[in-house]
Amino acid sequence: MSGAAPKVTVAIPVFNRETYVGATIESVLSQSFTDFELLVVDDASSDGSCAVVESFDDPRIRLHRQPENLGVARVRNLCLELARGEYLAFLDSDDLSHPGRLAAQVAFLDAHPDHAAVGAWSQWMDEAGRPLKRFKRKPLAAEDIAAQRLFRAGIENSTAMARTAVIRAYGHDDRYDIGEDYDLWARMAVDHKLANLPQVLVLRRTHEQATTRLVADRKQRQRQAIYAAQLERLGVAFTERDLERHFLLRRMNKLGFVPDRDYLDWGEAWLLKLQSANRSARCYPEPAFSKVLGSFWLRVCWRASRGLGWHAWRRLAGSPLRRWAGVGLWQDLALSAPQPVARLMA
C-alpha cells in the first residue's frame, strides 16, 4: 500500500481461524468509516486462513505472513510495529465489529485528546454467529477503569482503539500468553486516561471448548504475577496465599466458591490493607478505588452468607468498608442494568 497513511489501522492477528476470519474481515470492510487499513498478521497458521484473507479484493487489506509462530503477545506487538495509522484498533480473528464502531471511536479520540484509548461494550455470540443474551459492560470513565485495574481489565482488547504512538510505547509483555492484554491496559492506565463507550460495538464468539486444568492453572499463575507487580508498586506485603485468595475475589460465582470464616476474616483485612496503602501510595484514584473495595467486600459477605447466614451480614454491617459497599453496589447495578445498545445484526 502506498500513499498517505490511513487514520486507523485495524489489526487482526490470526492463527488457524480459517472458519471465522472471513466474516471478521467482512465486518471491517463494512464500516461506515472508510479511512483505514486492515492489517492481518498470520502467525504461521497451518490451515487455510491466508487463502481466506487473499480471497478479498480490497486494497486496504495488508496481509503479513509470519514464517514461525510467535505467540499471542509477540504477534500483537508485531501488529503495533507494522501499523501505519494514527489510531490502532484491535479485533480478534473470530469476532465481528459493528458497522459504526470505527466512526464512534475515532470521533471520541478526536474529541478527547487527553485520552489514550477507548473501548466499548461487547455481546457474546455462539460458534455459528448467533447473538446470545450475554453482554460485557465495562466502566465508562477513566477513573473507574483505573480504580479496577488491580482486579480486572478495564478495556476488552477486541473492542479497543488506541493512539498508536502511545500503545506502541507500552506493548504486550511476552512473558504472558494469557492475560497479556489485561497487563497492557493496567500499565497504560497508570499514566493515561482510558474510556469505554456505552454501546455494544463488537460481537465476541464463544467456543464450546472446555478449558483444561493446565490452561486454567497457567491463567491463574499469570494473573497472579500481574497482581503481584501492582501490589509491589502499591507497597503492600503479600504471600502466595494472598495472591491465590485475591484471584478468587472476582471468580467466586464462576468457581462456585463459598467463603468460610477464615476467608471472610482475610477478605476484610486484605481490602482494608489495600485501602490504607493507597492512601499513601495514591496508585488508584479515590474515591473510585474505595467503591471497588466496598463492592468486593459486599460480594464476599453475600457469598459467605450461604454458609454462615447472619454472621456474614453482621460482619458487613460492622466493617469500616460498609460505607463503600452500598455505593459500590449501586455503581455495579447501574452498569449492569438493561440499557439501549447498538445492535450488530439487522
Short mmCIF file of C-alpha atoms in Angstrom, two decimals:
data_model
loop_
_atom_site.label_atom_id
_atom_site.label_comp_id
_atom_site.label_asym_id
_atom_site.label_seq_id
_atom_site.Cartn_x
_atom_site.Cartn_y
_atom_site.Cartn_z
CA MET A 1 0.00 0.00 0.00
CA SER A 2 1.31 3.43 -0.91
CA GLY A 3 0.18 7.00 -0.42
CA ALA A 4 -0.84 8.85 2.73
CA ALA A 5 -1.05 6.94 5.97
CA PRO A 6 -4.59 5.95 6.99
CA LYS A 7 -6.32 7.41 10.02
CA VAL A 8 -6.83 3.94 11.54
CA THR A 9 -5.08 0.60 11.40
CA VAL A 10 -7.41 -2.29 12.23
CA ALA A 11 -5.13 -5.09 13.40
CA ILE A 12 -6.28 -8.72 13.27
CA PRO A 13 -3.78 -11.33 14.49
CA VAL A 14 -4.67 -14.73 13.00
CA PHE A 15 -3.75 -18.27 13.93
CA ASN A 16 -5.76 -21.12 12.39
CA ARG A 17 -9.04 -19.22 12.03
CA GLU A 18 -9.99 -20.34 8.53
CA THR A 19 -13.61 -20.88 9.61
CA TYR A 20 -14.18 -17.41 11.07
CA VAL A 21 -11.69 -14.89 9.72
CA GLY A 22 -13.67 -14.21 6.53
CA ALA A 23 -16.69 -12.94 8.50
CA THR A 24 -14.37 -10.88 10.71
CA ILE A 25 -12.82 -9.20 7.67
CA GLU A 26 -16.25 -8.54 6.15
CA SER A 27 -17.33 -6.78 9.35
CA VAL A 28 -14.35 -4.41 8.99
CA LEU A 29 -14.85 -3.78 5.28
CA SER A 30 -18.48 -2.87 6.06
CA GLN A 31 -17.51 0.03 8.35
CA SER A 32 -19.17 3.39 7.76
CA PHE A 33 -15.76 4.99 8.45
CA THR A 34 -13.51 4.20 5.47
CA ASP A 35 -10.11 5.82 6.13
CA PHE A 36 -8.45 2.68 7.46
CA GLU A 37 -6.06 -0.10 6.57
CA LEU A 38 -6.83 -3.68 7.59
CA LEU A 39 -3.62 -5.28 8.82
CA VAL A 40 -3.91 -9.07 9.05
CA VAL A 41 -0.89 -10.73 10.65
CA ASP A 42 -0.92 -14.50 10.20
CA ASP A 43 1.05 -16.23 12.95
CA ALA A 44 2.22 -19.23 10.89
CA SER A 45 -1.23 -20.80 10.50
CA SER A 46 -1.32 -24.40 9.27
CA ASP A 47 -4.85 -24.16 7.83
CA GLY A 48 -6.33 -22.06 5.04
CA SER A 49 -6.51 -18.77 6.92
CA CYS A 50 -4.20 -16.93 4.49
CA ALA A 51 -6.17 -18.18 1.48
CA VAL A 52 -9.34 -16.75 3.01
CA VAL A 53 -7.66 -13.37 3.52
CA GLU A 54 -6.29 -13.37 -0.03
CA SER A 55 -9.76 -14.08 -1.45
CA PHE A 56 -10.75 -10.47 -0.66
CA ASP A 57 -10.03 -7.92 -3.36
CA ASP A 58 -9.66 -4.71 -1.38
CA PRO A 59 -6.53 -2.50 -1.49
CA ARG A 60 -6.96 -1.58 2.18
CA ILE A 61 -6.05 -5.14 3.25
CA ARG A 62 -2.42 -5.85 4.15
CA LEU A 63 -1.52 -9.48 4.84
CA HIS A 64 1.72 -10.19 6.68
CA ARG A 65 2.73 -13.85 6.83
CA GLN A 66 4.82 -14.75 9.85
CA PRO A 67 7.01 -17.78 8.98
CA GLU A 68 7.33 -19.00 12.57
CA ASN A 69 4.74 -18.91 15.31
CA LEU A 70 5.33 -16.01 17.70
CA GLY A 71 2.50 -16.49 20.14
CA VAL A 72 -0.24 -14.04 21.02
CA ALA A 73 1.78 -11.35 22.83
CA ARG A 74 4.59 -11.10 20.30
CA VAL A 75 2.30 -11.21 17.28
CA ARG A 76 0.27 -8.35 18.74
CA ASN A 77 3.50 -6.42 19.22
CA LEU A 78 4.29 -7.09 15.56
CA CYS A 79 0.91 -5.54 14.73
CA LEU A 80 1.95 -2.44 16.67
CA GLU A 81 5.23 -2.31 14.78
CA LEU A 82 3.61 -2.64 11.34
CA ALA A 83 0.66 -0.29 11.93
CA ARG A 84 0.61 2.88 9.81
CA GLY A 85 -2.48 4.55 11.24
CA GLU A 86 -2.67 7.35 13.79
CA TYR A 87 -5.07 5.13 15.73
CA LEU A 88 -4.93 1.35 16.09
CA ALA A 89 -7.99 -0.82 16.65
CA PHE A 90 -7.60 -4.45 17.65
CA LEU A 91 -10.09 -7.12 16.62
CA ASP A 92 -9.82 -10.84 17.36
CA SER A 93 -9.94 -13.05 14.28
CA ASP A 94 -13.26 -14.68 15.20
CA ASP A 95 -15.12 -11.56 16.38
CA LEU A 96 -17.31 -9.08 14.49
CA SER A 97 -17.31 -5.27 14.55
CA HIS A 98 -20.48 -3.17 14.41
CA PRO A 99 -20.54 -1.08 11.17
CA GLY A 100 -20.32 2.11 13.23
CA ARG A 101 -17.53 1.01 15.54
CA LEU A 102 -14.60 2.86 13.92
CA ALA A 103 -16.62 6.04 13.37
CA ALA A 104 -17.71 6.16 17.02
CA GLN A 105 -14.25 5.53 18.44
CA VAL A 106 -12.44 7.89 16.06
CA ALA A 107 -14.94 10.61 16.99
CA PHE A 108 -14.25 10.01 20.68
CA LEU A 109 -10.45 10.11 20.40
CA ASP A 110 -10.56 13.17 18.15
CA ALA A 111 -12.76 14.95 20.69
CA HIS A 112 -10.76 13.80 23.76
CA PRO A 113 -7.03 14.37 23.13
CA ASP A 114 -6.37 13.69 26.84
CA HIS A 115 -7.44 10.03 26.42
CA ALA A 116 -5.04 7.39 25.08
CA ALA A 117 -7.61 4.73 24.23
CA VAL A 118 -11.29 3.92 24.13
CA GLY A 119 -13.07 0.58 24.26
CA ALA A 120 -16.72 -0.39 24.11
CA TRP A 121 -19.19 -2.93 25.38
CA SER A 122 -19.49 -6.31 23.72
CA GLN A 123 -22.05 -9.06 23.27
CA TRP A 124 -21.41 -12.79 23.11
CA MET A 125 -22.42 -14.92 20.14
CA ASP A 126 -22.29 -18.67 19.71
CA GLU A 127 -19.98 -20.54 17.35
CA ALA A 128 -22.48 -20.10 14.50
CA GLY A 129 -22.58 -16.32 14.99
CA ARG A 130 -25.97 -16.14 16.69
CA PRO A 131 -26.07 -13.34 19.32
CA LEU A 132 -26.62 -14.50 22.89
CA LYS A 133 -28.24 -12.60 25.72
CA ARG A 134 -24.88 -12.13 27.39
CA PHE A 135 -23.18 -8.76 27.47
CA LYS A 136 -19.87 -7.49 28.78
CA ARG A 137 -20.28 -3.94 30.05
CA LYS A 138 -17.16 -2.17 31.19
CA PRO A 139 -16.93 1.03 33.28
CA LEU A 140 -17.06 4.19 31.20
CA ALA A 141 -14.99 6.85 32.99
CA ALA A 142 -11.21 6.89 33.19
CA GLU A 143 -11.10 6.99 36.99
CA ASP A 144 -13.36 3.94 37.30
CA ILE A 145 -11.25 1.97 34.81
CA ALA A 146 -8.05 2.91 36.64
CA ALA A 147 -9.59 2.04 40.01
CA GLN A 148 -10.41 -1.51 38.91
CA ARG A 149 -7.09 -2.44 37.35
CA LEU A 150 -5.92 -4.36 40.44
CA PHE A 151 -8.82 -6.75 39.90
CA ARG A 152 -9.83 -6.80 36.22
CA ALA A 153 -9.14 -5.39 32.78
CA GLY A 154 -10.83 -2.05 32.21
CA ILE A 155 -10.95 -2.47 28.44
CA GLU A 156 -11.62 -5.53 26.29
CA ASN A 157 -8.78 -5.86 23.80
CA SER A 158 -11.06 -6.78 20.89
CA THR A 159 -13.09 -3.60 21.42
CA ALA A 160 -10.14 -1.23 21.89
CA MET A 161 -8.91 1.65 19.76
CA ALA A 162 -5.77 3.45 20.95
CA ARG A 163 -3.38 6.15 19.83
CA THR A 164 -0.76 4.09 18.01
CA ALA A 165 2.24 6.01 19.33
CA VAL A 166 1.08 5.54 22.94
CA ILE A 167 0.20 1.86 22.83
CA ARG A 168 3.39 1.12 20.86
CA ALA A 169 5.42 2.63 23.71
CA TYR A 170 3.93 0.12 26.17
CA GLY A 171 3.50 -3.04 24.11
CA HIS A 172 2.49 -6.50 25.30
CA ASP A 173 4.69 -8.30 27.80
CA ASP A 174 5.65 -11.56 26.09
CA ARG A 175 6.03 -13.32 29.42
CA TYR A 176 2.25 -13.67 29.33
CA ASP A 177 0.34 -15.74 26.80
CA ILE A 178 -2.91 -15.45 28.77
CA GLY A 179 -3.92 -12.06 30.12
CA GLU A 180 -1.27 -10.12 28.19
CA ASP A 181 -3.97 -7.62 27.25
CA TYR A 182 -5.00 -7.18 30.91
CA ASP A 183 -1.39 -6.41 31.78
CA LEU A 184 -1.10 -3.92 28.89
CA TRP A 185 -4.20 -1.90 29.79
CA ALA A 186 -3.35 -1.98 33.51
CA ARG A 187 0.07 -0.46 32.78
CA MET A 188 -1.35 2.13 30.40
CA ALA A 189 -3.99 3.18 32.92
CA VAL A 190 -1.24 4.24 35.33
CA ASP A 191 -0.22 7.13 33.09
CA HIS A 192 -3.10 7.67 30.65
CA LYS A 193 -6.84 8.09 30.61
CA LEU A 194 -8.83 5.20 29.14
CA ALA A 195 -12.57 5.15 28.50
CA ASN A 196 -15.35 2.92 27.19
CA LEU A 197 -18.33 3.81 25.05
CA PRO A 198 -21.72 2.66 26.43
CA GLN A 199 -22.53 0.79 23.22
CA VAL A 200 -22.19 -2.79 22.05
CA LEU A 201 -19.77 -2.37 19.17
CA VAL A 202 -18.29 -5.89 18.99
CA LEU A 203 -19.73 -9.39 18.91
CA ARG A 204 -17.40 -11.85 20.61
CA ARG A 205 -17.53 -15.52 19.69
CA THR A 206 -17.73 -18.13 22.41
CA HIS A 207 -16.42 -21.58 21.64
CA GLU A 208 -17.76 -24.77 23.17
CA GLN A 209 -14.33 -25.94 24.19
CA ALA A 210 -13.64 -27.00 27.74
CA THR A 211 -10.78 -25.18 29.42
CA THR A 212 -8.21 -27.72 30.54
CA ARG A 213 -6.90 -27.74 34.08
CA LEU A 214 -3.45 -26.96 32.71
CA VAL A 215 -4.69 -23.83 30.90
CA ALA A 216 -6.72 -22.73 33.92
CA ASP A 217 -3.69 -23.10 36.19
CA ARG A 218 -1.50 -21.14 33.78
CA LYS A 219 -4.09 -18.38 33.56
CA GLN A 220 -4.21 -18.14 37.34
CA ARG A 221 -0.42 -18.04 37.68
CA GLN A 222 -0.10 -15.29 35.10
CA ARG A 223 -2.92 -13.25 36.60
CA GLN A 224 -1.30 -13.54 40.00
CA ALA A 225 2.00 -12.33 38.56
CA ILE A 226 0.22 -9.25 37.19
CA TYR A 227 -1.44 -8.67 40.58
CA ALA A 228 1.96 -9.04 42.27
CA ALA A 229 3.53 -6.31 40.13
CA GLN A 230 0.75 -3.90 41.09
CA LEU A 231 0.87 -4.82 44.77
CA GLU A 232 4.62 -4.19 44.85
CA ARG A 233 4.05 -0.72 43.39
CA LEU A 234 1.32 -0.15 45.97
CA GLY A 235 3.77 -1.09 48.72
CA VAL A 236 1.69 -3.99 50.06
CA ALA A 237 3.39 -7.05 51.52
CA PHE A 238 1.80 -10.28 50.34
CA THR A 239 2.25 -14.03 50.28
CA GLU A 240 1.49 -16.57 47.58
CA ARG A 241 -1.63 -17.45 49.56
CA ASP A 242 -2.75 -13.81 49.42
CA LEU A 243 -2.40 -13.86 45.63
CA GLU A 244 -4.46 -17.04 45.38
CA ARG A 245 -7.19 -15.54 47.54
CA HIS A 246 -7.08 -12.24 45.66
CA PHE A 247 -7.56 -14.19 42.42
CA LEU A 248 -10.70 -15.72 43.97
CA LEU A 249 -12.30 -12.35 44.75
CA ARG A 250 -13.83 -11.87 41.32
CA ARG A 251 -14.26 -15.55 40.49
CA MET A 252 -16.30 -16.72 43.46
CA ASN A 253 -19.50 -17.10 41.48
CA LYS A 254 -17.87 -18.71 38.45
CA LEU A 255 -15.99 -21.23 40.57
CA GLY A 256 -18.88 -21.85 42.97
CA PHE A 257 -16.75 -20.73 45.90
CA VAL A 258 -18.48 -20.08 49.24
CA PRO A 259 -16.22 -18.17 51.67
CA ASP A 260 -15.81 -19.62 55.15
CA ARG A 261 -14.99 -17.65 58.31
CA ASP A 262 -11.29 -17.77 57.55
CA TYR A 263 -11.74 -16.28 54.08
CA LEU A 264 -14.17 -13.70 55.48
CA ASP A 265 -11.54 -12.60 58.02
CA TRP A 266 -8.86 -12.47 55.35
CA GLY A 267 -11.11 -10.60 52.89
CA GLU A 268 -11.92 -7.74 55.24
CA ALA A 269 -8.32 -7.38 56.45
CA TRP A 270 -6.96 -7.57 52.90
CA LEU A 271 -9.31 -5.00 51.40
CA LEU A 272 -8.70 -2.60 54.28
CA LYS A 273 -4.97 -3.12 53.82
CA LEU A 274 -5.26 -2.17 50.14
CA GLN A 275 -7.29 0.91 51.03
CA SER A 276 -4.79 2.03 53.67
CA ALA A 277 -1.80 1.51 51.37
CA ASN A 278 -3.45 3.50 48.61
CA ARG A 279 -3.90 6.49 50.91
CA SER A 280 -0.10 6.76 50.97
CA ALA A 281 0.89 5.46 47.54
CA ARG A 282 -2.03 7.01 45.61
CA CYS A 283 -1.76 4.39 42.89
CA TYR A 284 -5.51 4.28 42.28
CA PRO A 285 -7.96 7.21 42.11
CA GLU A 286 -10.16 7.86 45.12
CA PRO A 287 -12.98 7.58 45.97
CA ALA A 288 -13.36 5.24 42.97
CA PHE A 289 -10.92 2.71 44.45
CA SER A 290 -12.77 2.55 47.78
CA LYS A 291 -16.02 1.96 45.89
CA VAL A 292 -14.41 -1.02 44.17
CA LEU A 293 -13.17 -2.39 47.51
CA GLY A 294 -16.61 -1.92 49.07
CA SER A 295 -18.25 -3.73 46.19
CA PHE A 296 -15.93 -6.73 46.60
CA TRP A 297 -16.49 -6.79 50.37
CA LEU A 298 -20.24 -6.90 49.78
CA ARG A 299 -19.80 -9.78 47.33
CA VAL A 300 -17.67 -11.72 49.81
CA CYS A 301 -20.27 -11.28 52.55
CA TRP A 302 -23.16 -12.16 50.26
CA ARG A 303 -21.43 -15.35 49.09
CA ALA A 304 -20.40 -16.21 52.66
CA SER A 305 -24.00 -15.82 53.90
CA ARG A 306 -24.86 -19.03 52.05
CA GLY A 307 -22.85 -20.95 54.59
CA LEU A 308 -22.54 -18.57 57.53
CA GLY A 309 -26.00 -16.99 57.49
CA TRP A 310 -26.45 -13.82 59.50
CA HIS A 311 -22.87 -13.90 60.73
CA ALA A 312 -21.73 -12.72 57.30
CA TRP A 313 -24.24 -9.84 57.27
CA ARG A 314 -23.22 -8.78 60.78
CA ARG A 315 -19.62 -8.67 59.59
CA LEU A 316 -20.66 -6.46 56.70
CA ALA A 317 -22.58 -4.10 58.98
CA GLY A 318 -19.70 -3.82 61.44
CA SER A 319 -16.94 -3.25 58.91
CA PRO A 320 -15.39 0.14 58.02
CA LEU A 321 -15.93 -0.96 54.41
CA ARG A 322 -19.72 -0.87 54.79
CA ARG A 323 -19.94 2.83 53.82
CA TRP A 324 -18.41 1.96 50.44
CA ALA A 325 -20.32 -1.29 49.93
CA GLY A 326 -23.61 0.42 49.17
CA VAL A 327 -22.06 2.99 46.84
CA GLY A 328 -20.15 0.27 45.01
CA LEU A 329 -23.31 -1.83 44.72
CA TRP A 330 -25.30 0.98 43.14
CA GLN A 331 -22.47 1.63 40.71
CA ASP A 332 -22.38 -2.04 39.70
CA LEU A 333 -26.16 -2.18 39.34
CA ALA A 334 -26.18 0.94 37.17
CA LEU A 335 -23.58 -0.61 34.90
CA SER A 336 -25.37 -3.96 34.61
CA ALA A 337 -28.90 -2.56 34.20
CA PRO A 338 -30.53 -3.07 30.78
CA GLN A 339 -29.72 -0.14 28.52
CA PRO A 340 -30.21 0.60 24.83
CA VAL A 341 -27.28 -0.82 22.91
CA ALA A 342 -26.23 -0.67 19.29
CA ARG A 343 -27.20 -3.88 17.51
CA LEU A 344 -24.73 -5.73 15.34
CA MET A 345 -27.25 -7.75 13.38
CA ALA A 346 -30.23 -6.36 11.49
#
